[in-house]
Amino acid sequence: MSKKATSDRTRRRGKVNVDKVTLAHGAGGKAMRDLIDDAFLDAFGEPDDGVLEDQARLLMSDLSAQGDRLALTTDSFVVDPLFFPGGNIGTLAVAGTVNDLAVSGAKPLYLTCGMIIEEGLPVETLRRVARSMQETAEKAGVRIITGDTKVVHHGAADKLFINTAGIGVIPEGLDISSANAKPGDVVIVNGVLGDHGAAILNARGDLALEADIESDCGPLNGLIDAIINICPEVRSIRDATRGGIASVLNEVAEDSRVGVLLNEQSIPMRAEVTGVCEILGLDPLYLANEGKIVVVVPGDMSDAVLQAMRTHEDGQDSVVIGKICEAPAGTVVMETLFGGRRVVDMLVGEQLPRIC
């Protein structure tokens, strides 16, 4: 079929008339095309040229005009349950990949979307997830431009898994890396920690907890732009997802061969989150976040960065939680509320499975 003939087609919406996804929806025929039109194109929109090829085509001139390096990342999302207070697997899939690009200083531009669907998933669930993905993409200013759909037998997967890959462009001159921290630098976070991990745990409902906690899931590229605008020499930015801030800061300490000294009193957490952790014996420093970043900046820029972060909607509760030291190199140490010090190691094992 010619491009013109294809672009002239009017794709119908709402053409899937069954309630649940069947194996036929992944077989490559009309049923699959109907599902793609109904659930995905209805949410993500038509390709620019109206053609559904196996690949999206990007103009190199558009990319090179925005920077001198491409940033490419991919992530898979298997969170349980699919819907939770503050978001769902679709929100998570877009925000997570956008943030993985943005912490390098890249401007996120395009995403891909791969769906692994268990036979029997309600079609309306797929529509809701796709709409959430598009809403999050619009907030982040990125486009979902290509994807893949697979349907597996009942029991071969758990409802729905999503893989998203992202492309961004890093502006010339930026060098943001976990290997750049120097003694005298300051460590900042953009708000309370552990909300996502605690929200997922609570949403599973098998612990009979009554805490009112919402996930912090969301794209942070706008906040990161504000940081870079005020401080292009920012050393490191990392999103504190699985493994929490403890794992992120251990990676900074190891990659930069510096020490990190945290102040426990300064680390912001909701009482509900610390309460859940106390009941279950979890360390909140390792709880997952999906809307929090750990930023390392030169000490003489910390006040300006903090002010810029607090004026952004995603950074109003930003605080300094520690500093970078010469020794002990490769180690994170925390000054506790009781005046002592303890080493904060890298996470060993998994505190909470299927958290993202």
Short mmCIF file of C-alpha atoms in Angstrom, two decimals:
data_model
loop_
_atom_site.label_atom_id
_atom_site.label_comp_id
_atom_site.label_asym_id
_atom_site.label_seq_id
_atom_site.Cartn_x
_atom_site.Cartn_y
_atom_site.Cartn_z
CA MET A 1 0.00 0.00 0.00
CA SER A 2 1.40 3.40 -0.95
CA LYS A 3 2.15 6.02 1.66
CA LYS A 4 -0.48 8.27 0.19
CA ALA A 5 -3.09 5.54 0.22
CA THR A 6 -2.19 4.70 3.80
CA SER A 7 -2.15 8.29 4.97
CA ASP A 8 -5.55 8.77 3.39
CA ARG A 9 -7.04 6.08 5.57
CA THR A 10 -9.23 7.13 8.40
CA ARG A 11 -8.49 4.84 11.28
CA ARG A 12 -11.54 4.03 13.31
CA ARG A 13 -11.57 4.31 17.09
CA GLY A 14 -13.42 2.03 19.47
CA LYS A 15 -13.26 -0.84 17.00
CA VAL A 16 -12.46 -3.57 19.56
CA ASN A 17 -15.84 -4.95 20.57
CA VAL A 18 -14.75 -7.60 23.07
CA ASP A 19 -14.06 -6.97 26.75
CA LYS A 20 -10.79 -8.87 27.09
CA VAL A 21 -7.59 -9.26 25.12
CA THR A 22 -7.27 -12.62 23.33
CA LEU A 23 -4.34 -14.35 21.67
CA ALA A 24 -5.72 -13.17 18.32
CA HIS A 25 -4.88 -9.60 19.35
CA GLY A 26 -1.19 -10.52 19.19
CA ALA A 27 -1.29 -12.65 16.06
CA GLY A 28 -0.36 -9.92 13.60
CA GLY A 29 -3.67 -9.83 11.76
CA LYS A 30 -6.78 -7.66 11.73
CA ALA A 31 -7.53 -8.18 15.43
CA MET A 32 -4.10 -6.88 16.38
CA ARG A 33 -4.39 -3.91 14.06
CA ASP A 34 -7.79 -3.09 15.56
CA LEU A 35 -6.32 -3.24 19.07
CA ILE A 36 -3.42 -0.97 18.07
CA ASP A 37 -5.82 1.52 16.48
CA ASP A 38 -8.25 1.41 19.40
CA ALA A 39 -5.96 1.45 22.45
CA PHE A 40 -2.68 2.94 21.26
CA LEU A 41 -3.21 5.20 18.26
CA ASP A 42 -6.28 6.62 19.96
CA ALA A 43 -4.07 7.68 22.87
CA PHE A 44 -0.70 8.37 21.21
CA GLY A 45 -1.97 9.83 17.92
CA GLU A 46 -1.09 9.06 14.33
CA PRO A 47 2.51 9.02 13.01
CA ASP A 48 3.44 12.28 11.28
CA ASP A 49 3.27 10.65 7.83
CA GLY A 50 0.24 8.48 8.70
CA VAL A 51 2.22 5.30 8.02
CA LEU A 52 2.56 2.44 10.51
CA GLU A 53 5.98 1.03 9.66
CA ASP A 54 8.14 -1.18 11.89
CA GLN A 55 10.32 1.78 12.74
CA ALA A 56 10.07 5.50 13.40
CA ARG A 57 12.27 7.69 11.22
CA LEU A 58 13.97 10.73 12.73
CA LEU A 59 15.75 13.54 10.96
CA MET A 60 19.39 13.74 12.03
CA SER A 61 19.34 17.48 11.39
CA ASP A 62 16.62 17.93 14.03
CA LEU A 63 18.63 15.98 16.60
CA SER A 64 22.03 17.54 15.91
CA ALA A 65 20.54 21.03 16.16
CA GLN A 66 19.84 20.39 19.85
CA GLY A 67 23.16 19.00 21.06
CA ASP A 68 26.27 17.01 20.24
CA ARG A 69 25.52 13.63 21.87
CA LEU A 70 22.57 11.23 21.82
CA ALA A 71 21.36 9.72 25.08
CA LEU A 72 19.64 6.33 24.72
CA THR A 73 18.04 4.30 27.50
CA THR A 74 15.60 1.44 27.99
CA ASP A 75 13.68 0.11 30.98
CA SER A 76 11.03 -2.51 31.64
CA PHE A 77 8.13 -2.09 34.06
CA VAL A 78 6.46 -5.00 35.87
CA VAL A 79 4.90 -3.21 38.85
CA ASP A 80 2.24 -4.98 40.91
CA PRO A 81 -0.53 -3.79 41.19
CA LEU A 82 -0.96 -2.07 37.81
CA PHE A 83 -2.86 0.84 39.38
CA PHE A 84 -1.79 2.43 42.66
CA PRO A 85 -2.37 5.74 44.47
CA GLY A 86 -0.58 8.43 42.51
CA GLY A 87 -0.16 6.56 39.22
CA ASN A 88 -0.16 3.32 37.27
CA ILE A 89 2.20 1.22 35.18
CA GLY A 90 1.76 3.58 32.21
CA THR A 91 2.66 6.70 34.20
CA LEU A 92 5.64 4.85 35.59
CA ALA A 93 6.85 3.60 32.20
CA VAL A 94 6.97 7.08 30.68
CA ALA A 95 8.21 8.99 33.73
CA GLY A 96 10.91 6.41 34.49
CA THR A 97 12.43 6.53 31.03
CA VAL A 98 12.14 10.33 30.76
CA ASN A 99 13.95 10.68 34.07
CA ASP A 100 16.69 8.21 33.07
CA LEU A 101 17.43 10.48 30.10
CA ALA A 102 17.08 13.79 31.92
CA VAL A 103 19.53 12.99 34.74
CA SER A 104 22.31 12.94 32.14
CA GLY A 105 21.38 16.50 31.16
CA ALA A 106 19.72 15.24 27.98
CA LYS A 107 16.56 16.79 26.59
CA PRO A 108 14.16 13.80 26.30
CA LEU A 109 12.53 13.73 22.86
CA TYR A 110 11.11 10.36 21.80
CA LEU A 111 9.96 7.13 23.42
CA THR A 112 9.17 3.66 22.18
CA CYS A 113 6.60 1.40 23.83
CA GLY A 114 6.63 -2.41 23.95
CA MET A 115 3.60 -4.13 25.49
CA ILE A 116 3.59 -7.73 26.81
CA ILE A 117 -0.09 -8.47 27.48
CA GLU A 118 -1.50 -11.50 29.28
CA GLU A 119 -4.45 -13.13 27.53
CA GLY A 120 -7.63 -12.07 29.33
CA LEU A 121 -6.54 -8.55 30.30
CA PRO A 122 -9.58 -6.23 30.07
CA VAL A 123 -9.32 -4.03 26.96
CA GLU A 124 -10.45 -1.06 29.05
CA THR A 125 -7.41 -1.55 31.31
CA LEU A 126 -5.18 -1.24 28.25
CA ARG A 127 -7.00 1.90 27.13
CA ARG A 128 -6.60 3.50 30.59
CA VAL A 129 -2.89 2.69 30.71
CA ALA A 130 -2.33 4.08 27.19
CA ARG A 131 -4.16 7.32 28.05
CA SER A 132 -2.01 7.71 31.18
CA MET A 133 1.13 7.19 29.12
CA GLN A 134 0.08 9.92 26.71
CA GLU A 135 -0.83 12.34 29.52
CA THR A 136 2.57 11.81 31.15
CA ALA A 137 4.36 12.15 27.80
CA GLU A 138 2.58 15.46 27.16
CA LYS A 139 3.61 16.73 30.60
CA ALA A 140 7.23 15.80 29.86
CA GLY A 141 7.13 17.22 26.33
CA VAL A 142 8.10 13.92 24.66
CA ARG A 143 6.45 11.83 21.92
CA ILE A 144 5.74 8.09 21.82
CA ILE A 145 6.64 7.30 18.22
CA THR A 146 6.76 3.53 17.77
CA GLY A 147 6.01 0.33 19.63
CA ASP A 148 5.34 -3.38 19.69
CA THR A 149 2.47 -5.55 20.94
CA LYS A 150 2.71 -9.15 22.12
CA VAL A 151 -0.03 -11.26 23.73
CA VAL A 152 0.97 -14.33 25.77
CA HIS A 153 -1.10 -17.22 27.13
CA HIS A 154 -2.96 -16.79 30.41
CA GLY A 155 -0.45 -17.48 33.19
CA ALA A 156 2.63 -16.76 31.05
CA ALA A 157 2.79 -13.16 32.35
CA ASP A 158 1.06 -11.18 35.09
CA LYS A 159 -1.51 -8.93 33.35
CA LEU A 160 0.74 -6.39 31.66
CA PHE A 161 4.45 -5.64 31.31
CA ILE A 162 5.75 -2.54 29.49
CA ASN A 163 9.15 -1.75 28.02
CA THR A 164 9.95 1.83 27.09
CA ALA A 165 13.10 3.07 25.39
CA GLY A 166 13.95 6.74 25.08
CA ILE A 167 16.10 9.02 22.95
CA GLY A 168 17.34 12.41 24.07
CA VAL A 169 20.00 14.90 23.07
CA ILE A 170 22.70 16.23 25.41
CA PRO A 171 23.53 19.92 24.86
CA GLU A 172 27.13 20.72 24.01
CA GLY A 173 29.36 21.35 27.01
CA LEU A 174 27.31 19.50 29.65
CA ASP A 175 29.12 16.81 31.64
CA ILE A 176 26.90 15.36 34.39
CA SER A 177 28.13 12.09 35.88
CA SER A 178 28.26 10.14 39.13
CA ALA A 179 32.06 10.22 38.69
CA ASN A 180 32.25 14.03 38.99
CA ALA A 181 31.64 14.64 42.72
CA LYS A 182 34.38 16.51 44.59
CA PRO A 183 35.08 17.22 48.27
CA GLY A 184 33.20 20.34 49.33
CA ASP A 185 30.20 19.59 47.10
CA VAL A 186 26.70 19.55 48.58
CA VAL A 187 24.01 16.85 48.27
CA ILE A 188 20.40 17.97 47.70
CA VAL A 189 17.12 16.04 47.29
CA ASN A 190 13.88 17.49 45.91
CA GLY A 191 11.50 16.36 48.65
CA VAL A 192 10.26 13.61 50.92
CA LEU A 193 11.64 10.15 50.25
CA GLY A 194 10.22 6.64 50.05
CA ASP A 195 6.68 7.53 48.96
CA HIS A 196 6.61 5.24 45.91
CA GLY A 197 7.88 2.17 47.73
CA ALA A 198 5.51 2.68 50.64
CA ALA A 199 2.55 3.40 48.33
CA ILE A 200 3.08 0.18 46.33
CA LEU A 201 3.48 -1.83 49.50
CA ASN A 202 0.28 -0.36 50.90
CA ALA A 203 -1.63 -0.82 47.62
CA ARG A 204 -0.93 -4.56 47.64
CA GLY A 205 -3.29 -4.71 50.58
CA ASP A 206 -1.96 -7.92 52.09
CA LEU A 207 -0.53 -6.17 55.14
CA ALA A 208 -3.78 -4.51 56.28
CA LEU A 209 -2.07 -1.12 56.57
CA GLU A 210 -4.23 2.01 56.60
CA ALA A 211 -1.58 4.59 55.74
CA ASP A 212 -2.65 7.26 53.20
CA ILE A 213 0.41 7.40 50.94
CA GLU A 214 0.59 8.30 47.22
CA SER A 215 3.44 7.51 44.84
CA ASP A 216 5.62 10.44 43.77
CA CYS A 217 5.73 9.03 40.22
CA GLY A 218 6.28 11.75 37.61
CA PRO A 219 8.66 13.20 34.99
CA LEU A 220 11.38 15.47 36.37
CA ASN A 221 12.96 16.89 33.22
CA GLY A 222 11.46 20.33 33.90
CA LEU A 223 13.03 20.48 37.36
CA ILE A 224 16.36 19.26 35.99
CA ASP A 225 16.26 21.97 33.31
CA ALA A 226 15.86 24.56 36.10
CA ILE A 227 18.90 23.14 37.92
CA ILE A 228 21.08 23.14 34.80
CA ASN A 229 20.01 26.65 33.85
CA ILE A 230 21.21 28.04 37.17
CA CYS A 231 24.21 25.70 37.54
CA PRO A 232 25.54 24.17 34.30
CA GLU A 233 28.50 22.84 36.27
CA VAL A 234 26.25 20.54 38.35
CA ARG A 235 28.33 17.45 39.16
CA SER A 236 25.81 14.63 39.32
CA ILE A 237 22.05 14.04 39.12
CA ARG A 238 20.50 10.63 39.78
CA ASP A 239 16.91 9.52 40.18
CA ALA A 240 16.58 7.50 43.37
CA THR A 241 14.47 4.57 42.13
CA ARG A 242 15.11 0.97 43.21
CA GLY A 243 17.62 0.94 46.05
CA GLY A 244 16.66 4.45 47.17
CA ILE A 245 19.05 7.28 48.00
CA ALA A 246 21.40 4.88 49.81
CA SER A 247 22.24 3.02 46.59
CA VAL A 248 22.50 6.20 44.52
CA LEU A 249 24.93 7.83 46.95
CA ASN A 250 27.03 4.67 47.23
CA GLU A 251 27.40 4.74 43.44
CA VAL A 252 28.47 8.40 43.58
CA ALA A 253 30.96 7.66 46.36
CA GLU A 254 32.43 4.70 44.50
CA ASP A 255 32.50 6.27 41.01
CA SER A 256 34.00 9.56 42.25
CA ARG A 257 36.26 7.96 44.91
CA VAL A 258 34.98 10.32 47.59
CA GLY A 259 33.13 10.00 50.88
CA VAL A 260 29.52 11.07 51.43
CA LEU A 261 28.43 12.36 54.85
CA LEU A 262 24.65 12.40 55.39
CA ASN A 263 22.76 14.14 58.16
CA GLU A 264 19.86 11.93 59.27
CA GLN A 265 18.01 14.87 60.80
CA SER A 266 17.90 16.61 57.40
CA ILE A 267 16.54 13.66 55.41
CA PRO A 268 12.85 14.40 54.68
CA MET A 269 10.31 11.62 55.11
CA ARG A 270 6.62 11.47 55.89
CA ALA A 271 5.64 10.07 59.27
CA GLU A 272 3.45 7.53 57.42
CA VAL A 273 6.46 6.21 55.50
CA THR A 274 8.70 5.91 58.55
CA GLY A 275 5.80 4.25 60.37
CA VAL A 276 5.41 1.62 57.64
CA CYS A 277 9.16 0.99 57.71
CA GLU A 278 9.21 0.60 61.49
CA ILE A 279 6.37 -1.93 61.38
CA LEU A 280 7.95 -4.00 58.61
CA GLY A 281 11.59 -3.61 59.59
CA LEU A 282 12.55 -1.77 56.39
CA ASP A 283 15.21 0.92 56.08
CA PRO A 284 13.58 3.96 54.39
CA LEU A 285 16.91 4.99 52.87
CA TYR A 286 16.51 2.03 50.49
CA LEU A 287 12.84 2.56 49.59
CA ALA A 288 12.14 3.26 45.91
CA ASN A 289 11.19 6.71 44.65
CA GLU A 290 9.87 7.54 41.18
CA GLY A 291 9.80 11.34 41.45
CA LYS A 292 12.93 12.15 43.43
CA ILE A 293 16.45 13.08 42.39
CA VAL A 294 19.72 13.28 44.28
CA VAL A 295 21.73 16.28 43.09
CA VAL A 296 25.42 16.99 43.80
CA VAL A 297 26.50 20.59 43.17
CA PRO A 298 29.55 22.70 44.02
CA GLY A 299 29.26 24.09 47.55
CA ASP A 300 29.33 27.72 46.39
CA MET A 301 26.32 27.09 44.12
CA SER A 302 24.16 25.18 46.60
CA ASP A 303 22.05 28.17 47.75
CA ALA A 304 21.28 29.24 44.17
CA VAL A 305 20.40 25.67 43.12
CA LEU A 306 18.24 25.17 46.19
CA GLN A 307 16.33 28.37 45.47
CA ALA A 308 15.82 27.38 41.81
CA MET A 309 14.56 23.95 42.82
CA ARG A 310 12.15 25.32 45.41
CA THR A 311 10.55 27.63 42.86
CA HIS A 312 9.69 24.63 40.63
CA GLU A 313 6.52 22.62 41.33
CA ASP A 314 8.51 19.37 41.54
CA GLY A 315 11.09 20.75 43.94
CA GLN A 316 9.25 22.88 46.49
CA ASP A 317 10.44 20.71 49.41
CA SER A 318 14.08 20.51 48.32
CA VAL A 319 16.65 20.32 51.11
CA VAL A 320 20.36 19.76 51.65
CA ILE A 321 20.93 16.31 53.17
CA GLY A 322 24.71 16.01 53.18
CA LYS A 323 28.08 16.84 51.72
CA ILE A 324 30.95 15.27 49.82
CA CYS A 325 34.17 14.57 51.78
CA GLU A 326 37.65 13.31 50.91
CA ALA A 327 37.42 10.30 53.21
CA PRO A 328 36.52 7.54 53.66
CA ALA A 329 36.61 7.22 49.88
CA GLY A 330 33.91 5.05 48.37
CA THR A 331 31.80 5.08 51.55
CA VAL A 332 28.55 6.69 52.69
CA VAL A 333 28.36 7.59 56.38
CA MET A 334 25.35 9.04 58.20
CA GLU A 335 25.33 11.17 61.33
CA THR A 336 22.41 9.74 63.28
CA LEU A 337 19.76 11.50 65.35
CA PHE A 338 21.55 10.25 68.47
CA GLY A 339 24.89 11.83 67.57
CA GLY A 340 26.61 8.68 66.39
CA ARG A 341 27.69 7.63 62.93
CA ARG A 342 26.85 4.54 60.88
CA VAL A 343 27.92 3.28 57.49
CA VAL A 344 25.13 3.21 54.87
CA ASP A 345 25.97 0.29 52.57
CA MET A 346 24.76 -0.49 49.09
CA LEU A 347 21.48 -2.40 49.10
CA VAL A 348 22.02 -6.16 49.28
CA GLY A 349 19.16 -8.26 47.88
CA GLU A 350 15.67 -6.91 47.24
CA GLN A 351 13.59 -5.14 49.89
CA LEU A 352 10.41 -5.10 47.76
CA PRO A 353 10.05 -7.02 44.49
CA ARG A 354 8.10 -5.67 41.47
CA ILE A 355 8.20 -2.10 42.71
CA CYS A 356 8.53 -0.55 39.24
#
